[in-house]
Coordinates of C-alpha atoms and ligand atoms in Angstrom, one line a residue:
M1 CA -0.7 48.1 132.6
S2 CA 1.0 45.6 130.3
A3 CA -1.0 43.6 127.8
P4 CA -2.2 40.1 128.9
L5 CA -0.1 37.3 127.4
L6 CA -3.1 36.0 125.5
A7 CA -6.3 37.9 124.7
V8 CA -9.2 36.4 122.7
N9 CA -11.9 38.9 121.7
G10 CA -15.3 37.9 120.2
L11 CA -14.0 34.7 118.8
K12 CA -16.3 32.8 116.4
K13 CA -15.7 29.6 114.6
H14 CA -18.6 28.3 112.4
F15 CA -18.4 25.2 110.2
A16 CA -20.5 24.9 107.1
V17 CA -22.8 21.8 107.0
R18 CA -23.3 20.4 103.5
G19 CA -26.9 19.6 103.0
S20 CA -27.5 18.8 99.4
R21 CA -26.0 16.7 96.6
R22 CA -24.8 20.0 95.0
G23 CA -22.8 20.6 98.1
G24 CA -24.5 23.9 99.2
A25 CA -24.3 24.8 102.8
A26 CA -27.4 23.7 104.7
G27 CA -26.5 25.6 107.8
F28 CA -23.6 26.3 110.1
V29 CA -22.3 24.5 113.2
R30 CA -21.7 27.5 115.6
A31 CA -19.0 25.7 117.5
V32 CA -17.7 28.9 119.0
D33 CA -20.0 31.8 119.0
G34 CA -18.4 35.0 120.5
V35 CA -15.9 34.0 123.1
S36 CA -13.7 36.5 124.9
F37 CA -11.1 35.9 127.6
E38 CA -7.5 36.8 128.7
I39 CA -4.6 35.0 130.3
A40 CA -1.8 36.7 132.1
R41 CA 1.8 35.4 132.3
G42 CA 2.1 32.6 134.8
E43 CA -1.6 32.2 135.1
T44 CA -3.9 29.1 134.6
L45 CA -7.3 29.6 133.0
S46 CA -9.4 26.5 132.8
L47 CA -12.0 26.3 130.0
V48 CA -14.6 23.8 131.1
G49 CA -17.8 22.3 129.8
E50 CA -19.3 19.1 128.5
S51 CA -18.1 17.4 125.3
G52 CA -19.1 19.4 122.2
C53 CA -19.3 22.8 124.0
G54 CA -16.6 24.3 121.8
K55 CA -13.7 24.4 124.2
S56 CA -11.3 22.4 122.1
T57 CA -12.2 24.4 119.1
V58 CA -11.1 27.5 121.0
G59 CA -7.8 25.9 121.7
R60 CA -7.3 24.9 118.1
A61 CA -8.2 28.5 116.9
V62 CA -5.7 30.0 119.4
L63 CA -3.0 27.7 118.0
R64 CA -4.1 28.6 114.5
L65 CA -4.7 25.0 113.7
S66 CA -7.9 26.3 112.0
D67 CA -9.0 29.6 110.6
I68 CA -11.5 31.7 112.6
T69 CA -14.8 33.0 111.4
A70 CA -14.7 36.3 113.4
G71 CA -13.0 38.0 116.3
E72 CA -9.3 38.5 117.1
I73 CA -6.5 36.7 118.9
L74 CA -3.7 38.7 120.4
L75 CA -0.4 37.4 121.9
D76 CA 1.4 40.1 124.0
G77 CA -0.8 42.7 122.4
Q78 CA 0.0 41.7 118.9
R79 CA -2.8 40.4 116.7
I80 CA -1.9 36.9 115.4
D81 CA -5.1 35.6 113.7
D82 CA -4.5 37.7 110.6
L83 CA -0.8 37.0 110.2
S84 CA 0.5 35.0 107.2
A85 CA 2.0 31.5 108.0
S86 CA 5.5 32.9 107.7
E87 CA 4.7 35.9 109.9
F88 CA 3.2 33.6 112.5
R89 CA 6.0 31.0 112.6
P90 CA 8.3 32.7 115.1
L91 CA 5.3 33.4 117.4
R92 CA 4.1 29.7 117.1
R93 CA 7.1 28.7 119.3
R94 CA 5.6 30.7 122.2
M95 CA 2.4 28.6 122.2
Q96 CA 2.6 24.9 122.5
V97 CA 0.0 22.1 123.1
V98 CA -0.3 18.9 125.1
F99 CA -3.0 16.7 123.6
Q100 CA -5.4 14.3 125.4
D101 CA -4.1 11.0 124.0
P102 CA -0.5 10.3 124.9
F103 CA -0.7 7.1 122.8
S104 CA -1.5 8.7 119.5
S105 CA 0.2 12.1 119.9
L106 CA 3.7 10.6 119.8
N107 CA 5.2 9.2 116.6
P108 CA 5.7 5.5 117.4
R109 CA 8.7 5.2 115.0
L110 CA 10.7 8.0 116.6
R111 CA 13.0 7.5 119.6
I112 CA 12.2 10.0 122.4
K113 CA 15.4 11.9 121.6
D114 CA 14.2 12.5 118.0
T115 CA 10.7 13.5 119.2
L116 CA 12.2 16.1 121.5
A117 CA 14.9 17.2 119.0
E118 CA 12.3 18.1 116.4
P119 CA 11.0 21.4 118.0
I120 CA 14.5 22.3 119.3
R121 CA 15.9 22.1 115.7
N122 CA 12.8 23.6 114.1
F123 CA 13.1 26.7 116.2
G124 CA 16.9 26.9 116.1
L125 CA 17.3 26.5 119.9
A126 CA 20.5 24.4 119.8
T127 CA 23.7 25.3 117.9
S128 CA 25.5 22.0 118.1
G129 CA 24.9 18.3 118.6
A130 CA 26.2 18.6 122.2
D131 CA 23.8 21.4 122.8
L132 CA 21.0 19.4 121.5
R133 CA 21.8 16.4 123.7
K134 CA 22.2 18.6 126.7
A135 CA 18.8 20.2 126.0
I136 CA 17.1 16.8 125.7
A137 CA 18.6 15.6 128.9
E138 CA 17.4 18.8 130.7
L139 CA 13.9 18.3 129.3
L140 CA 13.8 14.7 130.7
D141 CA 15.0 16.1 134.1
T142 CA 12.3 18.7 134.0
V143 CA 9.5 16.1 133.5
R144 CA 11.1 13.7 136.0
L145 CA 12.1 11.0 133.5
P146 CA 15.5 9.2 133.5
H147 CA 18.0 10.0 130.8
D148 CA 18.0 6.5 129.3
A149 CA 14.4 7.3 128.2
M150 CA 15.9 9.2 125.2
D151 CA 17.0 6.0 123.4
R152 CA 13.6 4.3 123.8
F153 CA 10.4 4.3 121.7
P154 CA 6.9 5.5 122.9
H155 CA 5.5 1.9 123.2
E156 CA 8.1 1.2 126.0
F157 CA 6.4 3.7 128.3
S158 CA 3.2 3.8 130.4
G159 CA 0.4 6.3 129.7
G160 CA 1.6 8.7 132.4
Q161 CA 5.2 8.5 131.2
R162 CA 4.1 9.2 127.6
Q163 CA 2.2 12.3 128.8
R164 CA 5.4 13.4 130.5
I165 CA 7.1 13.1 127.1
G166 CA 4.3 15.1 125.5
I167 CA 4.9 17.8 128.1
A168 CA 8.6 17.7 127.5
R169 CA 8.0 18.1 123.7
A170 CA 5.8 21.1 124.4
L171 CA 8.5 22.6 126.7
A172 CA 11.3 21.9 124.1
A173 CA 10.2 25.1 122.2
K174 CA 10.5 27.2 125.4
P175 CA 6.9 28.5 125.2
D176 CA 5.2 31.1 127.3
L177 CA 1.8 29.4 127.0
I178 CA 0.8 25.7 126.9
I179 CA -2.6 24.7 125.9
C180 CA -3.5 21.4 127.7
D181 CA -6.4 19.9 125.7
E182 CA -7.9 17.3 128.0
A183 CA -4.3 16.5 128.8
V184 CA -5.1 14.2 131.7
S185 CA -8.5 12.9 130.7
A186 CA -7.2 9.6 129.4
L187 CA -5.1 8.7 132.5
D188 CA -5.9 6.7 135.6
V189 CA -6.8 8.7 138.7
S190 CA -3.5 8.4 140.5
V191 CA -1.5 9.2 137.3
K192 CA -3.8 12.1 136.6
A193 CA -2.8 13.6 140.0
Q194 CA 0.9 13.1 139.2
I195 CA 0.6 14.9 135.9
V196 CA -1.4 17.8 137.4
N197 CA 1.2 18.2 140.1
L198 CA 3.9 18.2 137.5
L199 CA 2.2 20.9 135.5
Q200 CA 1.7 23.0 138.6
D201 CA 5.4 22.6 139.5
L202 CA 6.5 23.5 136.0
Q203 CA 4.2 26.6 136.0
R204 CA 5.9 27.8 139.2
E205 CA 9.4 27.0 138.0
L206 CA 9.1 28.3 134.5
G207 CA 6.4 31.0 134.8
L208 CA 4.3 29.4 132.2
A209 CA 0.7 30.3 131.4
L210 CA -1.7 27.4 130.9
L211 CA -5.0 27.2 129.1
F212 CA -6.3 24.1 130.7
I213 CA -9.2 22.6 128.6
S214 CA -11.2 20.0 130.6
H215 CA -14.6 18.6 131.3
D216 CA -13.4 17.6 134.8
L217 CA -14.0 20.2 137.4
A218 CA -12.6 18.0 140.2
I219 CA -9.2 18.2 138.4
V220 CA -9.6 21.9 137.6
E221 CA -10.1 22.7 141.2
H222 CA -6.6 21.6 142.1
M223 CA -4.7 23.6 139.7
T224 CA -6.4 26.6 138.2
H225 CA -6.4 30.3 139.0
R226 CA -9.5 31.2 137.0
V227 CA -12.3 29.3 135.3
A228 CA -14.4 30.0 132.2
V229 CA -17.5 27.7 131.8
M230 CA -18.6 27.1 128.2
Y231 CA -22.0 25.9 127.0
L232 CA -22.9 25.5 123.3
G233 CA -20.2 27.8 122.0
K234 CA -20.4 30.6 124.6
I235 CA -18.9 31.4 127.9
V236 CA -21.7 31.4 130.4
E237 CA -19.7 32.2 133.6
T238 CA -16.2 33.2 134.4
A239 CA -14.6 33.8 137.8
R240 CA -11.6 33.1 140.0
K241 CA -11.5 29.6 141.3
R242 CA -12.6 30.6 144.8
E243 CA -15.8 32.3 143.6
I244 CA -16.7 29.6 141.0
F245 CA -16.4 26.8 143.5
A246 CA -17.9 28.6 146.5
S247 CA -20.7 30.6 144.8
P248 CA -21.5 29.7 141.2
K249 CA -23.8 32.2 139.6
H250 CA -25.0 30.2 136.6
P251 CA -27.2 27.2 136.8
Y252 CA -25.0 25.3 134.4
T253 CA -21.9 25.9 136.5
F254 CA -24.0 24.8 139.5
A255 CA -25.0 21.6 137.8
L256 CA -21.4 20.8 136.8
L257 CA -20.2 21.4 140.3
S258 CA -22.9 19.4 141.9
A259 CA -21.5 16.3 140.2
V260 CA -18.0 16.9 141.8
P261 CA -17.5 14.8 144.9
V262 CA -17.0 16.8 148.1
P263 CA -13.7 15.8 149.9
E264 CA -14.9 16.4 153.5
P265 CA -17.2 13.6 154.8
G266 CA -20.5 15.1 156.0
N267 CA -20.4 18.0 153.5
T268 CA -22.8 17.6 150.7
R269 CA -23.7 19.6 147.6
T270 CA -27.2 19.9 146.3
R271 CA -27.2 17.7 143.2
I272 CA -28.7 19.1 139.9
V273 CA -28.9 16.3 137.3
L274 CA -28.9 17.8 133.8
R275 CA -31.7 16.6 131.7
G276 CA -31.1 15.5 128.1
D277 CA -28.2 16.1 125.8
V278 CA -26.5 19.3 124.7
P279 CA -28.7 20.7 121.9
S280 CA -27.3 20.9 118.4
P281 CA -25.0 23.9 117.7
I282 CA -26.5 24.0 114.2
N283 CA -29.8 25.2 115.6
P284 CA -29.2 26.4 119.2
P285 CA -32.3 27.2 121.4
Q286 CA -33.8 30.7 121.1
G287 CA -33.1 33.0 124.1
C288 CA -30.8 31.4 126.6
R289 CA -29.0 28.4 125.0
F290 CA -29.3 26.5 128.3
N291 CA -33.1 27.0 128.6
T292 CA -34.0 23.4 127.4
R293 CA -32.0 21.9 130.3
C294 CA -32.2 24.5 133.0
P295 CA -34.3 23.6 136.1
Y296 CA -34.9 27.4 136.7
A297 CA -36.0 28.5 133.2
F298 CA -38.8 30.9 133.0
D299 CA -40.5 32.8 130.1
R300 CA -37.9 35.4 129.6
C301 CA -35.2 32.7 129.2
R302 CA -37.0 31.4 126.0
A303 CA -37.2 34.9 124.5
E304 CA -34.1 36.8 125.3
E305 CA -30.5 35.8 125.3
P306 CA -28.7 36.8 128.6
Q307 CA -25.4 38.6 128.3
L308 CA -22.3 38.1 130.5
R309 CA -22.3 40.7 133.2
P310 CA -20.4 41.4 136.5
L311 CA -22.0 39.8 139.5
G312 CA -19.3 40.3 142.2
E313 CA -15.6 40.7 142.4
A314 CA -14.0 39.2 139.3
Q315 CA -17.1 37.1 138.5
W316 CA -19.4 37.4 135.5
A317 CA -22.4 35.2 134.5
A318 CA -25.0 35.3 131.8
C319 CA -28.3 34.4 133.5
H320 CA -31.7 36.3 133.9
L321 CA -32.1 34.9 137.4
H322 CA -30.0 37.8 138.7
D323 CA -32.6 40.3 137.6
L324 CA -35.2 38.7 139.9
P325 CA -35.7 39.9 143.5
A326 CA -33.1 38.2 145.7
A327 CA -35.8 36.0 147.4
E328 CA -36.7 34.5 144.1
N329 CA -33.2 33.8 142.9
P330 CA -32.1 30.3 143.9
L331 CA -28.4 31.2 143.2
R332 CA -28.1 34.3 145.4
Ligands
SF4_401 FE1 -31.6 29.1 133.3 FE2 -32.9 31.3 132.4 FE3 -30.6 31.6 133.6 FE4 -30.6 30.5 131.2 S1 -31.2 32.6 131.8 S2 -29.5 29.7 132.9 S3 -32.5 29.3 131.3 S4 -32.5 30.8 134.5

């Protein structure tokens, strides 16, 4: 079997918290605390969870925008987290990113053609000025923008058009993987749908893999193949889309899903309203990290941390409920 396009094994990213005037570390923010997943070519994996759960930190670590504390990251079977900057540079082309805010992620002083030309030049993907202009025109076609867009500045476009330009910039490097970090969160509902449809089309046309980072399960449902749910720096459930949405096995997944509107009138989901805020990742709760907000927590949850384990075909969850007799498990 060939190696997955991206493999992340036991990834940890801890940030020191300065606590005294002398600058000594008072503790660590355990933003990502042992996360593992794989993405195949042409596949979409969605990393979901509330703000502060560590999902964007995972994306930044994969892109090597920050150093990692522990674990390993492999692209096509090759470890990339321990490469020097010059060793990593040719591989960087293969992983691109689309950020949340299309207003701040484009340089306001650059015409669109210059924004798109930058990665093409940086990675040596055009050999002449004519080649470069042709590549830019093709990118605009790909993201369904007119060719006259190339001579305009970012402020002349709407939010959705700017996000199309952000996607074109990511595509300019001819990547295998695009990390979409809350890439549609700042957009209006109808524009969101257009950008999601565009990403799906591009994935089919170009065989791209996507790591889709989002807090919005309603959007994820339309476009993903698999989902990994994060809570306080850990993956608490992962499964194919069908299993996650039809039969979640972790109370946190269940709570997130219960807030997603059901499209068919008459169908309802039992609503679980999460109490309180996400606890501090400096001092996460003992036992199961979700026990302070879980409606089903029992004594064992406060003493022992549950591990991810298989609970059906291609579905894993970390929850002690699944050791109870079926009649006592509300998620069976
Ligand atoms: Fe809730 Fe306990 Fe399961 Fe954690 S292990 S999700 S606290 S039932």
